[in-house]
């Protein structure tokens, strides 16, 4: 998918009242995103006979962490085939796995190993993220998974006999999110002379801003995001999830032809003006402004974190080069300062002195990569080298996805940009999904801590 950045939503507004400040673990992030309320069980409505049961989730989303999911009261010793299916105006998606029913008549999808499935280890969300269907264009992809509500039906069968069936309605996180475009004149301080309307060549769009504030949470952290155009890792998907964690998002769109080199240019003065603008917003806690960039945009996130260390509180990055790379096929820099290009490298490499050390980066640093990254094969070596430039600090994480593909920053649960068995990539879909969960657990934990600080 090649596209320009857009996208986001909100949730998790009662954690301060609930006294969760000392318990900011990854499980808190899961509860906020999935909306799980662990008080009893919910089922398909049947009170007797085989049925699927889960905790009574307040809200299901297409962005889905694994939650408890069981088939109960099935015939012990039998083998059932559980099929997931989704029919929409854009096509049909399906996935399936077989399970042996335990002696107590239960199949626990979070505990039991699947048979004949597109994933090898127990995974209660496996039948959702492994859905396979028609290839969609960028706009339809966003509409399908981030806007629409998707009724996914699980059907358990013993041979030709249907044992149990339940439909899960997965809401798109971005369905209610409304961003607005920020222009050059918007960045002018209050009272300053704005650019004349006729000077359209001067008054150009800078990016899009998504405000996560609410009456319950009037101020919170923000994320300066350089948009990664790679399939499934763009702001249409990630901004919505960042907003769920309570962070407003400012997206600076960047494009890339190969997923490594940038095709667009930014200016240090523009980034400084964006940070000034965020500082002036009542809805943004200026103490907690993070920077995010993955794939080709990682280099910009690292550059910004080291260029503005007192104004950015943390760094989320992965899957791309660390040093600034010259624009593809040229010696032009992707970053200018005072009209002069910042030095850049013609090609990425490990062991180069061009990558800035992270010693001076303020706040926590979360780096991730897929071990089987075919877009940028040196991704994990780069993240490991970067980690070595900084003494470990609270919140720092290096997340190496063993067996994972390139797109390790797609939100969990989305059946997007995942390798499939036999595709020749050598990467594993479940390993990639687990890498996504690890990354977003780390990011969510830090943002929630900032919300509660």
Short mmCIF file of C-alpha atoms in Angstrom, two decimals:
data_model
loop_
_atom_site.label_atom_id
_atom_site.label_comp_id
_atom_site.label_asym_id
_atom_site.label_seq_id
_atom_site.Cartn_x
_atom_site.Cartn_y
_atom_site.Cartn_z
CA UNK A 1 0.00 0.00 0.00
CA UNK A 2 1.36 3.41 -1.01
CA UNK A 3 -0.48 6.38 0.41
CA UNK A 4 -0.39 9.69 2.23
CA UNK A 5 -0.94 9.95 5.96
CA UNK A 6 -4.27 10.49 7.71
CA UNK A 7 -6.27 8.83 10.51
CA UNK A 8 -7.39 8.12 14.81
CA UNK A 9 -10.00 7.63 18.09
CA UNK A 10 -10.17 7.51 21.97
CA UNK A 11 -10.89 5.43 25.06
CA UNK A 12 -9.63 4.53 28.54
CA UNK A 13 -10.80 7.64 30.36
CA UNK A 14 -11.31 6.27 33.87
CA UNK A 15 -7.85 4.97 34.76
CA UNK A 16 -6.97 7.95 36.93
CA UNK A 17 -10.12 7.51 38.99
CA UNK A 18 -9.53 3.78 39.22
CA UNK A 19 -6.16 4.32 40.84
CA UNK A 20 -4.12 2.46 38.21
CA UNK A 21 -1.07 4.73 38.41
CA UNK A 22 1.21 2.10 40.04
CA UNK A 23 -0.01 -0.72 37.81
CA UNK A 24 0.92 0.49 34.35
CA UNK A 25 1.71 -2.85 32.79
CA UNK A 26 1.11 -4.06 29.27
CA UNK A 27 -2.13 -5.63 30.47
CA UNK A 28 -3.51 -2.16 31.14
CA UNK A 29 -2.94 -1.30 27.50
CA UNK A 30 -4.79 -4.42 26.48
CA UNK A 31 -7.77 -3.56 28.68
CA UNK A 32 -7.96 -0.01 27.33
CA UNK A 33 -7.84 -1.02 23.69
CA UNK A 34 -10.01 -4.13 23.80
CA UNK A 35 -12.34 -2.63 26.42
CA UNK A 36 -12.34 -5.83 28.45
CA UNK A 37 -14.28 -5.95 31.73
CA UNK A 38 -13.35 -9.21 33.45
CA UNK A 39 -16.51 -9.87 35.43
CA UNK A 40 -18.08 -13.18 34.53
CA UNK A 41 -18.42 -14.51 30.98
CA UNK A 42 -20.24 -13.56 27.82
CA UNK A 43 -21.40 -16.05 25.19
CA UNK A 44 -23.44 -16.22 22.01
CA UNK A 45 -26.66 -16.21 24.06
CA UNK A 46 -26.97 -19.98 24.55
CA UNK A 47 -26.93 -21.01 28.19
CA UNK A 48 -26.65 -24.74 27.50
CA UNK A 49 -24.80 -26.83 24.96
CA UNK A 50 -21.55 -26.03 23.13
CA UNK A 51 -20.85 -22.30 22.93
CA UNK A 52 -18.07 -19.75 22.69
CA UNK A 53 -17.50 -17.71 25.82
CA UNK A 54 -15.33 -14.66 26.52
CA UNK A 55 -15.12 -12.03 29.24
CA UNK A 56 -17.92 -9.52 28.67
CA UNK A 57 -16.07 -7.05 26.45
CA UNK A 58 -17.48 -3.53 26.49
CA UNK A 59 -16.16 -2.96 23.01
CA UNK A 60 -14.58 -5.14 20.36
CA UNK A 61 -12.24 -3.53 17.84
CA UNK A 62 -10.48 -4.60 14.67
CA UNK A 63 -7.34 -3.66 16.60
CA UNK A 64 -7.41 -6.66 18.89
CA UNK A 65 -5.14 -8.04 21.59
CA UNK A 66 -5.58 -11.71 22.55
CA UNK A 67 -8.35 -12.06 25.14
CA UNK A 68 -9.76 -15.20 26.82
CA UNK A 69 -11.80 -17.20 24.31
CA UNK A 70 -13.12 -20.72 24.91
CA UNK A 71 -15.45 -23.24 23.33
CA UNK A 72 -17.18 -25.06 26.21
CA UNK A 73 -19.52 -28.04 26.61
CA UNK A 74 -18.30 -29.71 23.42
CA UNK A 75 -18.05 -33.50 23.21
CA UNK A 76 -14.84 -34.64 24.93
CA UNK A 77 -12.29 -36.40 22.74
CA UNK A 78 -13.66 -35.08 19.45
CA UNK A 79 -11.84 -32.82 17.00
CA UNK A 80 -13.53 -29.60 15.94
CA UNK A 81 -12.77 -27.29 13.07
CA UNK A 82 -13.24 -23.61 13.98
CA UNK A 83 -13.71 -21.33 10.99
CA UNK A 84 -13.64 -17.53 11.06
CA UNK A 85 -15.51 -15.77 8.27
CA UNK A 86 -16.25 -12.17 7.33
CA UNK A 87 -18.51 -11.14 4.46
CA UNK A 88 -18.47 -7.52 3.38
CA UNK A 89 -19.21 -5.46 0.29
CA UNK A 90 -15.52 -5.73 -0.59
CA UNK A 91 -15.30 -9.51 -0.44
CA UNK A 92 -15.00 -12.47 1.90
CA UNK A 93 -12.25 -13.21 4.41
CA UNK A 94 -11.75 -16.59 6.07
CA UNK A 95 -9.41 -18.46 8.39
CA UNK A 96 -9.63 -21.82 10.14
CA UNK A 97 -7.94 -24.07 12.70
CA UNK A 98 -8.65 -27.49 14.16
CA UNK A 99 -8.53 -28.34 17.87
CA UNK A 100 -8.84 -31.50 19.95
CA UNK A 101 -11.55 -31.14 22.61
CA UNK A 102 -10.24 -31.78 26.12
CA UNK A 103 -11.77 -34.26 28.57
CA UNK A 104 -13.80 -31.50 30.20
CA UNK A 105 -15.39 -30.57 26.86
CA UNK A 106 -13.38 -27.35 26.52
CA UNK A 107 -11.20 -25.83 23.84
CA UNK A 108 -9.22 -22.93 25.28
CA UNK A 109 -7.90 -21.00 22.30
CA UNK A 110 -5.43 -19.11 24.50
CA UNK A 111 -3.95 -22.34 25.85
CA UNK A 112 -4.52 -25.17 23.36
CA UNK A 113 -2.26 -25.76 20.37
CA UNK A 114 -4.06 -25.50 17.04
CA UNK A 115 -3.88 -28.16 14.33
CA UNK A 116 -3.90 -27.46 10.59
CA UNK A 117 -3.87 -23.71 11.17
CA UNK A 118 -2.03 -20.66 9.79
CA UNK A 119 -0.45 -20.24 13.24
CA UNK A 120 1.42 -22.85 15.28
CA UNK A 121 1.16 -21.69 18.91
CA UNK A 122 -1.94 -21.11 21.05
CA UNK A 123 -3.44 -17.70 20.22
CA UNK A 124 -6.98 -16.62 21.05
CA UNK A 125 -6.79 -13.84 18.44
CA UNK A 126 -5.19 -16.03 15.78
CA UNK A 127 -8.38 -16.65 13.82
CA UNK A 128 -8.89 -12.88 13.53
CA UNK A 129 -5.46 -11.62 12.45
CA UNK A 130 -4.98 -14.60 10.11
CA UNK A 131 -8.08 -13.78 8.05
CA UNK A 132 -7.29 -13.89 4.33
CA UNK A 133 -9.33 -12.31 1.57
CA UNK A 134 -9.13 -10.07 -1.48
CA UNK A 135 -6.33 -7.58 -1.97
CA UNK A 136 -7.59 -4.05 -1.34
CA UNK A 137 -6.34 -0.68 -2.48
CA UNK A 138 -5.18 1.88 0.12
CA UNK A 139 -8.51 3.66 0.55
CA UNK A 140 -10.53 0.45 0.78
CA UNK A 141 -7.98 -1.04 3.17
CA UNK A 142 -8.42 1.83 5.61
CA UNK A 143 -12.21 1.83 5.22
CA UNK A 144 -12.45 -1.93 5.77
CA UNK A 145 -10.32 -2.28 8.89
CA UNK A 146 -10.21 1.14 10.52
CA UNK A 147 -13.66 2.61 9.79
CA UNK A 148 -16.22 -0.14 9.16
CA UNK A 149 -17.62 -2.53 11.75
CA UNK A 150 -16.68 -6.07 10.74
CA UNK A 151 -18.94 -8.96 11.85
CA UNK A 152 -16.56 -11.92 12.12
CA UNK A 153 -18.34 -15.22 12.74
CA UNK A 154 -16.66 -18.17 14.45
CA UNK A 155 -18.21 -21.52 13.57
CA UNK A 156 -17.17 -24.74 15.30
CA UNK A 157 -17.92 -27.93 13.35
CA UNK A 158 -17.52 -31.63 14.08
CA UNK A 159 -17.35 -33.03 10.58
CA UNK A 160 -20.44 -31.73 8.77
CA UNK A 161 -22.26 -30.89 12.01
CA UNK A 162 -22.17 -27.32 13.30
CA UNK A 163 -21.44 -27.41 17.02
CA UNK A 164 -21.44 -23.72 17.94
CA UNK A 165 -21.46 -20.33 16.29
CA UNK A 166 -20.84 -16.78 17.48
CA UNK A 167 -20.44 -13.43 15.72
CA UNK A 168 -18.03 -10.78 16.96
CA UNK A 169 -18.65 -7.23 15.76
CA UNK A 170 -15.24 -5.58 15.43
CA UNK A 171 -15.43 -1.78 15.32
CA UNK A 172 -12.94 0.33 13.40
CA UNK A 173 -10.95 2.56 15.75
CA UNK A 174 -10.75 5.38 13.23
CA UNK A 175 -14.46 5.60 12.50
CA UNK A 176 -15.06 8.59 14.76
CA UNK A 177 -11.65 10.20 14.50
CA UNK A 178 -11.55 13.58 12.81
CA UNK A 179 -8.24 15.24 12.06
CA UNK A 180 -7.75 18.66 10.57
CA UNK A 181 -5.08 19.89 8.21
CA UNK A 182 -2.58 22.38 9.61
CA UNK A 183 -1.29 25.06 7.25
CA UNK A 184 1.71 27.32 7.47
CA UNK A 185 -0.35 30.24 8.77
CA UNK A 186 -1.75 28.07 11.57
CA UNK A 187 1.72 27.77 13.06
CA UNK A 188 2.00 31.53 13.57
CA UNK A 189 1.86 32.53 17.27
CA UNK A 190 -1.33 34.21 18.45
CA UNK A 191 -1.20 37.88 17.51
CA UNK A 192 1.48 37.39 14.89
CA UNK A 193 0.85 38.58 11.35
CA UNK A 194 -0.52 35.66 9.34
CA UNK A 195 0.40 35.16 5.70
CA UNK A 196 -1.88 36.89 3.19
CA UNK A 197 -4.45 34.47 1.72
CA UNK A 198 -3.27 35.11 -1.85
CA UNK A 199 0.23 33.86 -1.08
CA UNK A 200 -0.79 30.24 -1.49
CA UNK A 201 2.72 29.27 -2.46
CA UNK A 202 3.77 30.36 1.03
CA UNK A 203 0.72 29.06 2.91
CA UNK A 204 0.97 25.32 2.32
CA UNK A 205 -0.30 22.30 4.27
CA UNK A 206 2.17 21.11 6.90
CA UNK A 207 0.43 18.03 8.29
CA UNK A 208 -2.67 16.78 10.09
CA UNK A 209 -3.50 17.01 13.76
CA UNK A 210 -5.71 14.61 15.73
CA UNK A 211 -6.82 15.92 19.11
CA UNK A 212 -7.31 13.18 21.72
CA UNK A 213 -8.43 15.53 24.50
CA UNK A 214 -11.87 15.24 26.07
CA UNK A 215 -13.90 16.68 28.94
CA UNK A 216 -12.61 13.89 31.17
CA UNK A 217 -9.04 14.31 29.96
CA UNK A 218 -8.53 17.94 28.81
CA UNK A 219 -4.76 17.61 28.45
CA UNK A 220 -2.44 14.74 27.62
CA UNK A 221 0.69 13.63 25.78
CA UNK A 222 1.27 14.13 22.08
CA UNK A 223 3.13 12.26 19.37
CA UNK A 224 4.93 13.92 16.48
CA UNK A 225 4.64 11.25 13.79
CA UNK A 226 6.60 11.06 10.58
CA UNK A 227 4.34 8.95 8.42
CA UNK A 228 5.72 5.67 7.14
CA UNK A 229 4.13 4.91 3.73
CA UNK A 230 4.73 1.17 3.92
CA UNK A 231 1.71 -1.12 3.77
CA UNK A 232 -0.29 -1.11 6.98
CA UNK A 233 2.21 0.96 8.96
CA UNK A 234 0.89 4.40 8.07
CA UNK A 235 -0.88 7.02 10.15
CA UNK A 236 -4.34 5.89 9.03
CA UNK A 237 -3.77 2.87 11.28
CA UNK A 238 -1.25 3.93 13.92
CA UNK A 239 -2.61 7.40 14.73
CA UNK A 240 -5.94 5.87 15.71
CA UNK A 241 -4.27 3.56 18.21
CA UNK A 242 -2.02 6.29 19.63
CA UNK A 243 -5.14 8.33 20.26
CA UNK A 244 -6.72 5.38 22.06
CA UNK A 245 -3.83 5.57 24.50
CA UNK A 246 -4.66 9.23 25.16
CA UNK A 247 -2.08 10.88 22.88
CA UNK A 248 -2.89 13.62 20.40
CA UNK A 249 -1.06 13.08 17.11
CA UNK A 250 0.55 15.49 14.65
CA UNK A 251 1.32 13.70 11.39
CA UNK A 252 4.05 15.09 9.13
CA UNK A 253 3.60 13.13 5.87
CA UNK A 254 6.67 11.65 4.28
CA UNK A 255 6.84 9.39 1.23
CA UNK A 256 9.29 6.73 0.13
CA UNK A 257 9.67 4.84 -3.12
CA UNK A 258 11.51 1.87 -1.65
CA UNK A 259 10.68 1.85 2.06
CA UNK A 260 14.25 2.91 2.92
CA UNK A 261 15.05 6.21 1.19
CA UNK A 262 12.77 9.22 1.56
CA UNK A 263 11.27 11.00 -1.43
CA UNK A 264 10.23 14.19 0.37
CA UNK A 265 12.09 16.93 2.22
CA UNK A 266 11.45 18.61 5.57
CA UNK A 267 12.95 21.63 7.27
CA UNK A 268 14.22 21.94 10.82
CA UNK A 269 12.47 25.30 11.13
CA UNK A 270 9.14 23.71 10.25
CA UNK A 271 9.56 21.00 12.88
CA UNK A 272 10.54 23.63 15.45
CA UNK A 273 7.41 25.63 14.56
CA UNK A 274 5.25 22.51 14.95
CA UNK A 275 6.71 21.90 18.41
CA UNK A 276 6.05 25.56 19.30
CA UNK A 277 2.46 25.13 18.13
CA UNK A 278 2.00 21.98 20.23
CA UNK A 279 3.47 23.77 23.24
CA UNK A 280 0.80 26.46 22.93
CA UNK A 281 -2.12 24.01 22.83
CA UNK A 282 -4.01 23.61 26.09
CA UNK A 283 -4.83 20.02 25.07
CA UNK A 284 -1.14 19.00 24.92
CA UNK A 285 1.09 18.33 27.90
CA UNK A 286 4.34 19.87 26.62
CA UNK A 287 6.34 17.73 29.08
CA UNK A 288 5.37 14.59 27.17
CA UNK A 289 5.73 15.04 23.43
CA UNK A 290 7.09 11.88 21.80
CA UNK A 291 8.38 11.37 18.27
CA UNK A 292 7.43 8.36 16.12
CA UNK A 293 8.87 7.11 12.85
CA UNK A 294 9.13 3.63 11.38
CA UNK A 295 10.49 2.23 8.14
CA UNK A 296 11.92 4.98 5.96
CA UNK A 297 10.73 7.58 8.49
CA UNK A 298 12.81 6.17 11.34
CA UNK A 299 15.74 8.34 10.25
CA UNK A 300 13.60 11.47 10.66
CA UNK A 301 12.37 10.43 14.10
CA UNK A 302 15.95 9.82 15.26
CA UNK A 303 17.10 13.09 13.72
CA UNK A 304 14.30 15.00 15.48
CA UNK A 305 14.92 13.29 18.84
CA UNK A 306 18.61 14.22 18.73
CA UNK A 307 18.04 17.67 17.18
CA UNK A 308 15.36 18.74 19.73
CA UNK A 309 16.29 16.73 22.85
CA UNK A 310 14.84 19.21 25.36
CA UNK A 311 11.50 19.39 23.56
CA UNK A 312 10.85 15.72 22.82
CA UNK A 313 10.33 13.33 25.68
CA UNK A 314 10.82 9.97 24.00
CA UNK A 315 11.39 8.08 20.76
CA UNK A 316 9.42 5.26 19.10
CA UNK A 317 11.15 3.89 16.01
CA UNK A 318 12.01 0.78 14.06
CA UNK A 319 12.34 -1.03 10.77
CA UNK A 320 14.48 1.55 9.00
CA UNK A 321 17.87 3.27 8.74
CA UNK A 322 19.21 5.34 11.62
CA UNK A 323 21.30 7.83 9.69
CA UNK A 324 19.85 10.44 7.36
CA UNK A 325 19.96 8.99 3.85
CA UNK A 326 20.19 11.19 0.79
CA UNK A 327 17.13 11.20 -1.42
CA UNK A 328 17.07 8.18 -3.71
CA UNK A 329 19.43 8.52 -6.65
CA UNK A 330 20.85 11.87 -5.54
CA UNK A 331 23.07 13.58 -3.00
CA UNK A 332 20.27 15.87 -1.77
CA UNK A 333 19.43 15.74 1.93
CA UNK A 334 15.91 14.98 3.21
CA UNK A 335 16.40 17.62 5.93
CA UNK A 336 17.34 21.28 5.56
CA UNK A 337 18.26 23.77 8.24
CA UNK A 338 18.60 27.47 7.46
CA UNK A 339 18.42 26.68 3.77
CA UNK A 340 21.34 24.25 3.95
CA UNK A 341 21.00 20.49 3.61
CA UNK A 342 21.94 18.45 6.66
CA UNK A 343 24.72 15.95 5.80
CA UNK A 344 23.37 12.65 4.55
CA UNK A 345 24.63 9.22 3.52
CA UNK A 346 24.13 7.77 0.04
CA UNK A 347 23.34 4.29 1.38
CA UNK A 348 22.58 2.78 4.80
CA UNK A 349 25.09 0.72 6.68
CA UNK A 350 25.98 -0.77 10.02
CA UNK A 351 29.11 0.40 11.77
CA UNK A 352 28.95 3.85 10.21
CA UNK A 353 29.63 6.91 12.33
CA UNK A 354 26.83 8.74 10.52
CA UNK A 355 24.13 7.39 12.84
CA UNK A 356 23.64 9.87 15.71
CA UNK A 357 24.17 8.45 19.20
CA UNK A 358 21.07 8.31 21.36
CA UNK A 359 22.91 9.42 24.49
CA UNK A 360 21.30 12.85 24.48
CA UNK A 361 17.76 11.73 23.69
CA UNK A 362 15.43 12.76 26.47
CA UNK A 363 13.01 10.22 27.88
CA UNK A 364 12.51 6.55 26.96
CA UNK A 365 13.48 4.96 23.64
CA UNK A 366 11.52 2.05 22.16
CA UNK A 367 13.13 0.41 19.12
CA UNK A 368 11.76 -2.55 17.19
CA UNK A 369 12.57 -4.64 14.14
CA UNK A 370 11.68 -7.85 12.34
CA UNK A 371 14.48 -10.39 12.05
CA UNK A 372 13.27 -11.40 8.56
CA UNK A 373 12.84 -7.89 7.16
CA UNK A 374 13.00 -8.13 3.35
CA UNK A 375 12.42 -4.39 2.83
CA UNK A 376 15.40 -3.34 4.96
CA UNK A 377 17.42 -6.47 5.86
CA UNK A 378 19.76 -4.54 8.17
CA UNK A 379 16.93 -3.33 10.42
CA UNK A 380 17.80 -5.37 13.52
CA UNK A 381 21.54 -4.70 13.25
CA UNK A 382 20.73 -0.98 13.11
CA UNK A 383 18.51 -1.11 16.21
CA UNK A 384 21.12 -3.08 18.14
CA UNK A 385 23.81 -0.61 17.17
CA UNK A 386 21.64 2.30 18.21
CA UNK A 387 20.89 0.70 21.57
CA UNK A 388 24.63 0.39 22.24
CA UNK A 389 25.05 4.19 21.92
CA UNK A 390 23.06 4.80 25.09
CA UNK A 391 23.17 3.59 28.68
CA UNK A 392 19.89 1.82 29.54
CA UNK A 393 17.23 4.03 31.08
CA UNK A 394 13.77 3.44 32.51
CA UNK A 395 11.32 2.60 29.75
CA UNK A 396 13.96 1.79 27.13
CA UNK A 397 13.25 -1.32 25.07
CA UNK A 398 14.89 -3.07 22.14
CA UNK A 399 12.33 -5.45 20.66
CA UNK A 400 13.76 -7.90 18.13
CA UNK A 401 10.99 -9.90 16.47
CA UNK A 402 12.50 -13.32 15.85
CA UNK A 403 11.02 -14.68 12.64
CA UNK A 404 9.05 -11.45 12.12
CA UNK A 405 8.68 -9.62 8.81
CA UNK A 406 9.11 -5.91 8.07
CA UNK A 407 5.73 -4.53 9.22
CA UNK A 408 6.16 -5.01 12.98
CA UNK A 409 4.48 -1.71 13.90
CA UNK A 410 1.04 -2.41 12.43
CA UNK A 411 -1.51 -2.41 15.29
CA UNK A 412 -2.26 -5.92 16.63
CA UNK A 413 -5.16 -7.92 15.27
CA UNK A 414 -5.25 -6.35 11.81
CA UNK A 415 -4.90 -8.90 8.97
CA UNK A 416 -2.61 -6.54 7.08
CA UNK A 417 0.93 -6.94 5.66
CA UNK A 418 1.45 -10.32 7.32
CA UNK A 419 3.53 -13.08 5.72
CA UNK A 420 1.65 -16.25 4.82
CA UNK A 421 2.97 -19.82 4.75
CA UNK A 422 4.70 -20.60 1.48
CA UNK A 423 5.12 -17.01 0.32
CA UNK A 424 8.89 -17.48 0.14
CA UNK A 425 9.71 -14.65 2.55
CA UNK A 426 10.96 -16.93 5.32
CA UNK A 427 9.03 -14.84 7.85
CA UNK A 428 6.27 -16.11 10.12
CA UNK A 429 2.84 -14.48 10.50
CA UNK A 430 2.42 -15.32 14.16
CA UNK A 431 5.93 -14.12 15.00
CA UNK A 432 5.16 -10.85 13.22
CA UNK A 433 1.90 -10.49 15.15
CA UNK A 434 3.68 -11.14 18.45
CA UNK A 435 6.25 -8.48 17.56
CA UNK A 436 3.40 -6.04 16.95
CA UNK A 437 1.91 -6.81 20.35
CA UNK A 438 5.27 -6.33 22.09
CA UNK A 439 5.84 -2.97 20.37
CA UNK A 440 2.40 -1.57 21.11
CA UNK A 441 2.48 -2.85 24.69
CA UNK A 442 5.69 -0.86 25.21
CA UNK A 443 4.36 2.26 23.48
CA UNK A 444 0.99 2.07 25.22
CA UNK A 445 2.54 1.65 28.64
CA UNK A 446 4.67 4.78 28.22
CA UNK A 447 1.79 6.87 26.88
CA UNK A 448 -0.54 5.76 29.66
CA UNK A 449 2.11 6.66 32.20
CA UNK A 450 2.32 10.11 30.63
CA UNK A 451 -1.49 10.44 30.76
CA UNK A 452 -1.49 9.66 34.47
CA UNK A 453 1.52 11.77 35.40
#
